[in-house]
Every structure is written in structure tokens, then in C-alpha cells.
mmCIF file of C-alpha atoms in Angstrom:
data_model
loop_
_atom_site.group_PDB
_atom_site.id
_atom_site.type_symbol
_atom_site.label_atom_id
_atom_site.label_comp_id
_atom_site.label_asym_id
_atom_site.label_seq_id
_atom_site.Cartn_x
_atom_site.Cartn_y
_atom_site.Cartn_z
ATOM 1 C CA ASP A 1 -5.368 0.920 19.191
ATOM 2 C CA THR A 2 -2.962 0.154 16.350
ATOM 3 C CA GLU A 3 -5.471 -0.648 13.648
ATOM 4 C CA VAL A 4 -7.104 0.992 10.712
ATOM 5 C CA THR A 5 -10.678 -0.215 10.312
ATOM 6 C CA GLN A 6 -12.867 -0.071 7.220
ATOM 7 C CA THR A 7 -16.553 -0.671 6.610
ATOM 8 C CA PRO A 8 -18.192 -2.365 4.878
ATOM 9 C CA LYS A 9 -16.011 -5.376 4.062
ATOM 10 C CA HIS A 10 -17.954 -6.078 0.897
ATOM 11 C CA LEU A 11 -20.221 -3.869 -1.183
ATOM 12 C CA VAL A 12 -22.239 -4.627 -4.278
ATOM 13 C CA MET A 13 -23.859 -1.680 -5.992
ATOM 14 C CA GLY A 14 -25.569 -0.792 -9.223
ATOM 15 C CA MET A 15 -24.377 1.968 -11.502
ATOM 16 C CA THR A 16 -27.104 4.342 -10.315
ATOM 17 C CA ASN A 17 -26.554 3.813 -6.588
ATOM 18 C CA LYS A 18 -24.933 6.125 -4.081
ATOM 19 C CA LYS A 19 -22.892 4.525 -1.342
ATOM 20 C CA SER A 20 -20.077 5.440 1.035
ATOM 21 C CA LEU A 21 -16.980 3.678 2.284
ATOM 22 C CA LYS A 22 -15.759 4.469 5.771
ATOM 23 C CA CYS A 23 -12.322 4.358 7.355
ATOM 24 C CA GLU A 24 -11.282 5.019 10.933
ATOM 25 C CA GLN A 25 -7.992 5.154 12.812
ATOM 26 C CA HIS A 26 -7.237 6.003 16.436
ATOM 27 C CA MET A 27 -3.454 6.138 16.232
ATOM 28 C CA GLY A 28 -3.338 9.932 16.077
ATOM 29 C CA HIS A 29 -2.028 9.782 12.532
ATOM 30 C CA ARG A 30 -2.179 13.049 10.603
ATOM 31 C CA ALA A 31 -2.329 11.677 7.099
ATOM 32 C CA MET A 32 -4.943 9.375 5.618
ATOM 33 C CA TYR A 33 -5.084 7.833 2.175
ATOM 34 C CA TRP A 34 -7.437 6.121 -0.229
ATOM 35 C CA TYR A 35 -6.056 3.520 -2.620
ATOM 36 C CA LYS A 36 -7.658 1.398 -5.315
ATOM 37 C CA GLN A 37 -6.239 -2.061 -5.914
ATOM 38 C CA LYS A 38 -7.068 -4.364 -8.794
ATOM 39 C CA ALA A 39 -6.254 -8.071 -8.645
ATOM 40 C CA LYS A 40 -2.532 -8.868 -8.925
ATOM 41 C CA LYS A 41 -1.674 -5.148 -9.111
ATOM 42 C CA PRO A 42 -0.129 -2.725 -6.614
ATOM 43 C CA PRO A 43 -2.289 -0.214 -4.749
ATOM 44 C CA GLU A 44 -2.955 2.941 -6.777
ATOM 45 C CA LEU A 45 -3.071 6.164 -4.812
ATOM 46 C CA MET A 46 -6.352 8.070 -5.182
ATOM 47 C CA PHE A 47 -6.439 10.729 -2.461
ATOM 48 C CA VAL A 48 -4.292 11.975 0.401
ATOM 49 C CA TYR A 49 -5.518 13.998 3.358
ATOM 50 C CA SER A 50 -2.915 15.713 5.464
ATOM 51 C CA TYR A 51 -4.100 17.444 8.644
ATOM 52 C CA GLU A 52 -7.692 16.977 7.447
ATOM 53 C CA LYS A 53 -7.051 18.865 4.226
ATOM 54 C CA LEU A 54 -7.060 17.239 0.816
ATOM 55 C CA SER A 55 -3.503 17.458 -0.404
ATOM 56 C CA ILE A 56 -3.518 15.039 -3.304
ATOM 57 C CA ASN A 57 -6.139 14.062 -5.847
ATOM 58 C CA GLU A 58 -4.558 11.778 -8.397
ATOM 59 C CA SER A 59 -6.864 12.778 -11.259
ATOM 60 C CA VAL A 60 -9.616 10.597 -9.880
ATOM 61 C CA PRO A 61 -13.026 10.830 -11.643
ATOM 62 C CA SER A 62 -15.601 12.966 -9.869
ATOM 63 C CA ARG A 63 -17.816 9.931 -9.242
ATOM 64 C CA PHE A 64 -15.426 9.346 -6.308
ATOM 65 C CA SER A 65 -15.706 12.032 -3.652
ATOM 66 C CA PRO A 66 -13.563 11.932 -0.509
ATOM 67 C CA GLU A 67 -14.434 13.501 2.807
ATOM 68 C CA CYS A 68 -12.445 13.866 6.023
ATOM 69 C CA PRO A 69 -14.877 14.837 8.837
ATOM 70 C CA ASN A 70 -12.098 14.778 11.455
ATOM 71 C CA SER A 71 -8.584 13.531 11.977
ATOM 72 C CA SER A 72 -9.748 9.977 12.725
ATOM 73 C CA LEU A 73 -12.292 9.466 9.963
ATOM 74 C CA LEU A 74 -12.106 9.269 6.212
ATOM 75 C CA ASN A 75 -15.019 8.608 3.883
ATOM 76 C CA LEU A 76 -15.223 7.866 0.189
ATOM 77 C CA HIS A 77 -18.570 8.698 -1.399
ATOM 78 C CA LEU A 78 -19.448 6.745 -4.518
ATOM 79 C CA HIS A 79 -21.966 7.756 -7.164
ATOM 80 C CA ALA A 80 -22.709 6.549 -10.676
ATOM 81 C CA LEU A 81 -19.822 4.104 -10.708
ATOM 82 C CA GLN A 82 -18.849 1.949 -13.666
ATOM 83 C CA PRO A 83 -18.177 -1.811 -13.678
ATOM 84 C CA GLU A 84 -14.463 -1.093 -14.165
ATOM 85 C CA ASP A 85 -14.475 0.601 -10.753
ATOM 86 C CA SER A 86 -14.871 -2.813 -9.154
ATOM 87 C CA ALA A 87 -11.773 -3.320 -7.004
ATOM 88 C CA LEU A 88 -10.447 -3.510 -3.457
ATOM 89 C CA TYR A 89 -10.486 -0.053 -1.873
ATOM 90 C CA LEU A 90 -7.859 0.364 0.776
ATOM 91 C CA CYS A 91 -7.570 3.078 3.381
ATOM 92 C CA ALA A 92 -4.242 3.809 5.060
ATOM 93 C CA SER A 93 -2.885 6.225 7.624
ATOM 94 C CA SER A 94 0.528 7.479 8.663
ATOM 95 C CA GLN A 95 1.900 9.758 11.328
ATOM 96 C CA GLU A 96 4.718 11.293 9.387
ATOM 97 C CA ALA A 97 5.396 10.912 5.715
ATOM 98 C CA ASP A 98 6.624 7.359 6.030
ATOM 99 C CA THR A 99 5.106 4.133 7.334
ATOM 100 C CA GLN A 100 1.557 3.660 6.125
ATOM 101 C CA TYR A 101 -0.747 1.279 7.940
ATOM 102 C CA PHE A 102 -3.452 -0.229 5.787
ATOM 103 C CA GLY A 103 -6.998 -1.140 6.670
ATOM 104 C CA PRO A 104 -8.467 -4.507 5.565
ATOM 105 C CA GLY A 105 -10.150 -2.930 2.571
ATOM 106 C CA THR A 106 -13.626 -2.892 1.075
ATOM 107 C CA ARG A 107 -14.232 -5.290 -1.808
ATOM 108 C CA LEU A 108 -16.451 -3.314 -4.199
ATOM 109 C CA THR A 109 -18.416 -4.862 -7.044
ATOM 110 C CA VAL A 110 -20.270 -2.597 -9.462
ATOM 111 C CA LEU A 111 -22.953 -4.324 -11.501
ATOM 112 C CA GLY B 1 7.366 10.126 -14.868
ATOM 113 C CA GLU B 2 8.566 8.664 -11.595
ATOM 114 C CA ASN B 3 8.344 4.916 -11.305
ATOM 115 C CA VAL B 4 9.553 1.896 -9.372
ATOM 116 C CA GLU B 5 10.596 -1.275 -11.152
ATOM 117 C CA GLN B 6 10.553 -4.605 -9.354
ATOM 118 C CA HIS B 7 12.063 -7.961 -10.321
ATOM 119 C CA PRO B 8 11.309 -10.759 -10.600
ATOM 120 C CA SER B 9 7.546 -10.684 -11.071
ATOM 121 C CA THR B 10 7.305 -14.281 -9.857
ATOM 122 C CA LEU B 11 9.716 -16.275 -7.733
ATOM 123 C CA SER B 12 9.556 -19.882 -6.679
ATOM 124 C CA VAL B 13 11.978 -21.280 -4.076
ATOM 125 C CA GLN B 14 12.347 -24.443 -2.061
ATOM 126 C CA GLU B 15 11.603 -24.213 1.643
ATOM 127 C CA GLY B 16 14.777 -23.261 3.491
ATOM 128 C CA ASP B 17 16.349 -21.470 0.537
ATOM 129 C CA SER B 18 16.807 -17.706 0.286
ATOM 130 C CA ALA B 19 14.722 -15.309 -1.791
ATOM 131 C CA VAL B 20 15.868 -11.971 -3.163
ATOM 132 C CA ILE B 21 13.649 -9.297 -4.710
ATOM 133 C CA LYS B 22 15.106 -6.177 -6.286
ATOM 134 C CA CYS B 23 13.640 -2.737 -6.890
ATOM 135 C CA THR B 24 14.886 0.296 -8.785
ATOM 136 C CA TYR B 25 13.454 3.786 -8.406
ATOM 137 C CA SER B 26 13.743 6.864 -10.569
ATOM 138 C CA ASP B 27 13.102 9.802 -8.212
ATOM 139 C CA SER B 28 16.381 10.689 -6.529
ATOM 140 C CA ALA B 29 14.436 12.674 -3.905
ATOM 141 C CA SER B 30 12.925 9.451 -2.511
ATOM 142 C CA ASN B 31 14.063 8.933 1.051
ATOM 143 C CA TYR B 32 11.887 6.169 2.486
ATOM 144 C CA PHE B 33 11.620 2.616 1.167
ATOM 145 C CA PRO B 34 9.097 0.222 2.725
ATOM 146 C CA TRP B 35 8.394 -3.389 1.815
ATOM 147 C CA TYR B 36 4.880 -4.770 2.119
ATOM 148 C CA LYS B 37 3.682 -8.361 2.160
ATOM 149 C CA GLN B 38 0.168 -9.049 0.923
ATOM 150 C CA GLU B 39 -1.424 -12.456 1.354
ATOM 151 C CA LEU B 40 -4.380 -13.389 -0.812
ATOM 152 C CA GLY B 41 -7.482 -11.433 0.180
ATOM 153 C CA LYS B 42 -5.682 -9.495 2.905
ATOM 154 C CA ARG B 43 -4.275 -6.020 3.403
ATOM 155 C CA PRO B 44 -0.667 -5.068 2.606
ATOM 156 C CA GLN B 45 1.390 -5.333 5.784
ATOM 157 C CA LEU B 46 4.714 -3.618 6.368
ATOM 158 C CA ILE B 47 7.467 -6.166 6.927
ATOM 159 C CA ILE B 48 10.548 -3.958 6.888
ATOM 160 C CA ASP B 49 11.566 -0.476 5.819
ATOM 161 C CA ILE B 50 14.715 1.549 5.325
ATOM 162 C CA ARG B 51 15.476 5.247 5.227
ATOM 163 C CA SER B 52 17.938 6.928 2.920
ATOM 164 C CA ASN B 53 20.568 7.512 5.585
ATOM 165 C CA VAL B 54 20.991 3.753 6.189
ATOM 166 C CA GLY B 55 22.521 1.163 3.887
ATOM 167 C CA GLU B 56 21.206 -2.017 5.433
ATOM 168 C CA LYS B 57 18.646 -3.149 7.960
ATOM 169 C CA LYS B 58 17.895 -6.609 9.306
ATOM 170 C CA ASP B 59 15.008 -8.095 11.245
ATOM 171 C CA GLN B 60 15.410 -11.813 11.962
ATOM 172 C CA ARG B 61 15.104 -13.614 8.592
ATOM 173 C CA ILE B 62 14.411 -10.446 6.618
ATOM 174 C CA ALA B 63 16.922 -7.845 5.496
ATOM 175 C CA VAL B 64 16.828 -4.855 3.180
ATOM 176 C CA THR B 65 19.780 -3.169 1.489
ATOM 177 C CA LEU B 66 19.793 0.256 -0.153
ATOM 178 C CA ASN B 67 22.179 1.698 -2.706
ATOM 179 C CA LYS B 68 21.228 5.372 -3.106
ATOM 180 C CA THR B 69 23.842 6.039 -5.743
ATOM 181 C CA ALA B 70 22.490 3.327 -7.995
ATOM 182 C CA LYS B 71 18.898 3.989 -6.862
ATOM 183 C CA HIS B 72 18.095 0.424 -6.034
ATOM 184 C CA PHE B 73 17.118 -1.552 -2.964
ATOM 185 C CA SER B 74 16.598 -5.230 -2.298
ATOM 186 C CA LEU B 75 14.671 -7.527 0.030
ATOM 187 C CA HIS B 76 16.399 -10.675 1.283
ATOM 188 C CA ILE B 77 14.482 -13.466 2.991
ATOM 189 C CA THR B 78 16.555 -16.306 4.405
ATOM 190 C CA GLU B 79 15.409 -19.780 5.489
ATOM 191 C CA THR B 80 12.117 -19.352 3.649
ATOM 192 C CA GLN B 81 8.993 -21.011 4.994
ATOM 193 C CA PRO B 82 5.678 -21.824 3.265
ATOM 194 C CA GLU B 83 4.014 -18.978 5.195
ATOM 195 C CA ASP B 84 6.332 -16.552 3.396
ATOM 196 C CA SER B 85 4.320 -17.244 0.224
ATOM 197 C CA ALA B 86 2.601 -13.983 -0.739
ATOM 198 C CA VAL B 87 2.901 -10.977 -3.035
ATOM 199 C CA TYR B 88 5.627 -8.552 -1.988
ATOM 200 C CA PHE B 89 5.532 -4.867 -2.953
ATOM 201 C CA CYS B 90 8.378 -2.429 -2.663
ATOM 202 C CA ALA B 91 7.706 1.303 -2.559
ATOM 203 C CA ALA B 92 9.644 4.540 -2.730
ATOM 204 C CA SER B 93 8.390 7.722 -1.156
ATOM 205 C CA PHE B 94 9.185 11.340 -0.435
ATOM 206 C CA GLY B 95 6.593 13.190 1.574
ATOM 207 C CA TYR B 96 2.906 12.377 1.864
ATOM 208 C CA ASP B 97 2.108 12.720 -1.779
ATOM 209 C CA LYS B 98 4.877 10.746 -3.393
ATOM 210 C CA VAL B 99 4.403 7.079 -2.640
ATOM 211 C CA ILE B 100 5.082 4.866 -5.613
ATOM 212 C CA PHE B 101 4.673 1.117 -5.428
ATOM 213 C CA GLY B 102 6.501 -1.428 -7.524
ATOM 214 C CA PRO B 103 4.387 -3.862 -9.547
ATOM 215 C CA GLY B 104 4.858 -6.698 -7.048
ATOM 216 C CA THR B 105 6.574 -10.082 -6.808
ATOM 217 C CA SER B 106 4.582 -13.250 -6.279
ATOM 218 C CA LEU B 107 6.692 -15.503 -4.054
ATOM 219 C CA SER B 108 5.934 -19.205 -3.739
ATOM 220 C CA VAL B 109 7.794 -21.293 -1.177
ATOM 221 C CA ILE B 110 7.561 -24.974 -2.004
ATOM 222 C CA PRO B 111 7.550 -27.328 0.992
#
């Protein structure tokens, strides 16, 4: 399996909702990433997990909470989001600190 | 802070012509330089990459060159086709936590 999968594909939520984004890879990669991408902009790194431990948190607001239950799964828990958080959320994985493989993303709309 | 510049921001070429996109990075510790292609509504996909111990790499119509002294690297696409139309992102990285994307180049190939 050479893919990174993400669910759901689309998500619409209100500012008081709690939801979670899920990411899965079965390539045996040891690093997993969450990115946020706005239209016509590059991906912005949010979190990095290396060997299931959070190694990077790029000053992301606490309304975003990552979780890595095991080496194949990565979740992003969302709570009390703002409309400006609407974006494409991309998950990626890599074996060593080089080639990252991206999932298809979750298109999030916050009303 | 560390950053990656990318030029041009938009590029329009006739089918069959060549396209060149250039990136400059600031962190001299960067040692891995991938190029991603992102079509509208889709995930970024790696098209070619180069490591710091190599000056040039080619894969069919795509080539990348790296000048570590000058801290810049370039993507060359020859014999462009309409399906090459997309946004291209360069990136520079060192380790899991230092992945910096350029702002992107929107390439249009006119039939």
C-alpha cells in the first residue's frame, strides 16, 4: 500500500462543534505531519510526529489538538474553530526526513 | 527567519516549449529539495527531488539542478504539455521539523 488516506473528504462544522480528522498510512513510515493549506498558498506545517511522539508544534492554537494512537494513524481533533480556520487540511508521512507523501486532504468549512 | 523564495509566481508557455522555475533558500543546513505538483483540488504530488550531494537530476522531461554555494535550485520541464498545467511548489528541508515550502508557481501550458 503506497497511499496516505484521509477521512472525511469534506467537513462542514459550526464554531461550537467538535470533530476529528483522520489520517492513515501503511507504508511503515515513522513520521507523520499535519498541514493547513489555504487557496493558492503553499502547505503550512502544523504538527510533526516522529516515532509516535509529537516533535513539532508550529505555534498552532489549542483549538487544534493532534493525536497519534499508533504508527499508522494520525488524528486532528477540532474544537471551537473560527471561520478563518476553513482550509484544506493535508496529512503526510515520510520514512526518513525526506520525501513526504501527501493524503488527498480534508476540505474543512467552518460556519 | 528561514524562507524559500520562488519565481516566477505565474508562468505561461506554449505547448512544446520549456518551462523553468527557480527557488532560493536561506538555511544553509538544508540538504533535501523536493518539487511538488498540485493540480486544482488535488494533493501535492512529488515529481522530482534532489539531495545536497548531487548537482543535477533528470527524469524524462523533468530535471532539477542545485547550486549549494548560491543556495538555489531550479526545475526544468521540457516539451511541455497541457497536462503539465498546475501549481508547482519547491521546498527545502533538513530533518523532520524543517520543511519550508516556496510560495508556488502557477504554470499554464497553452495548446
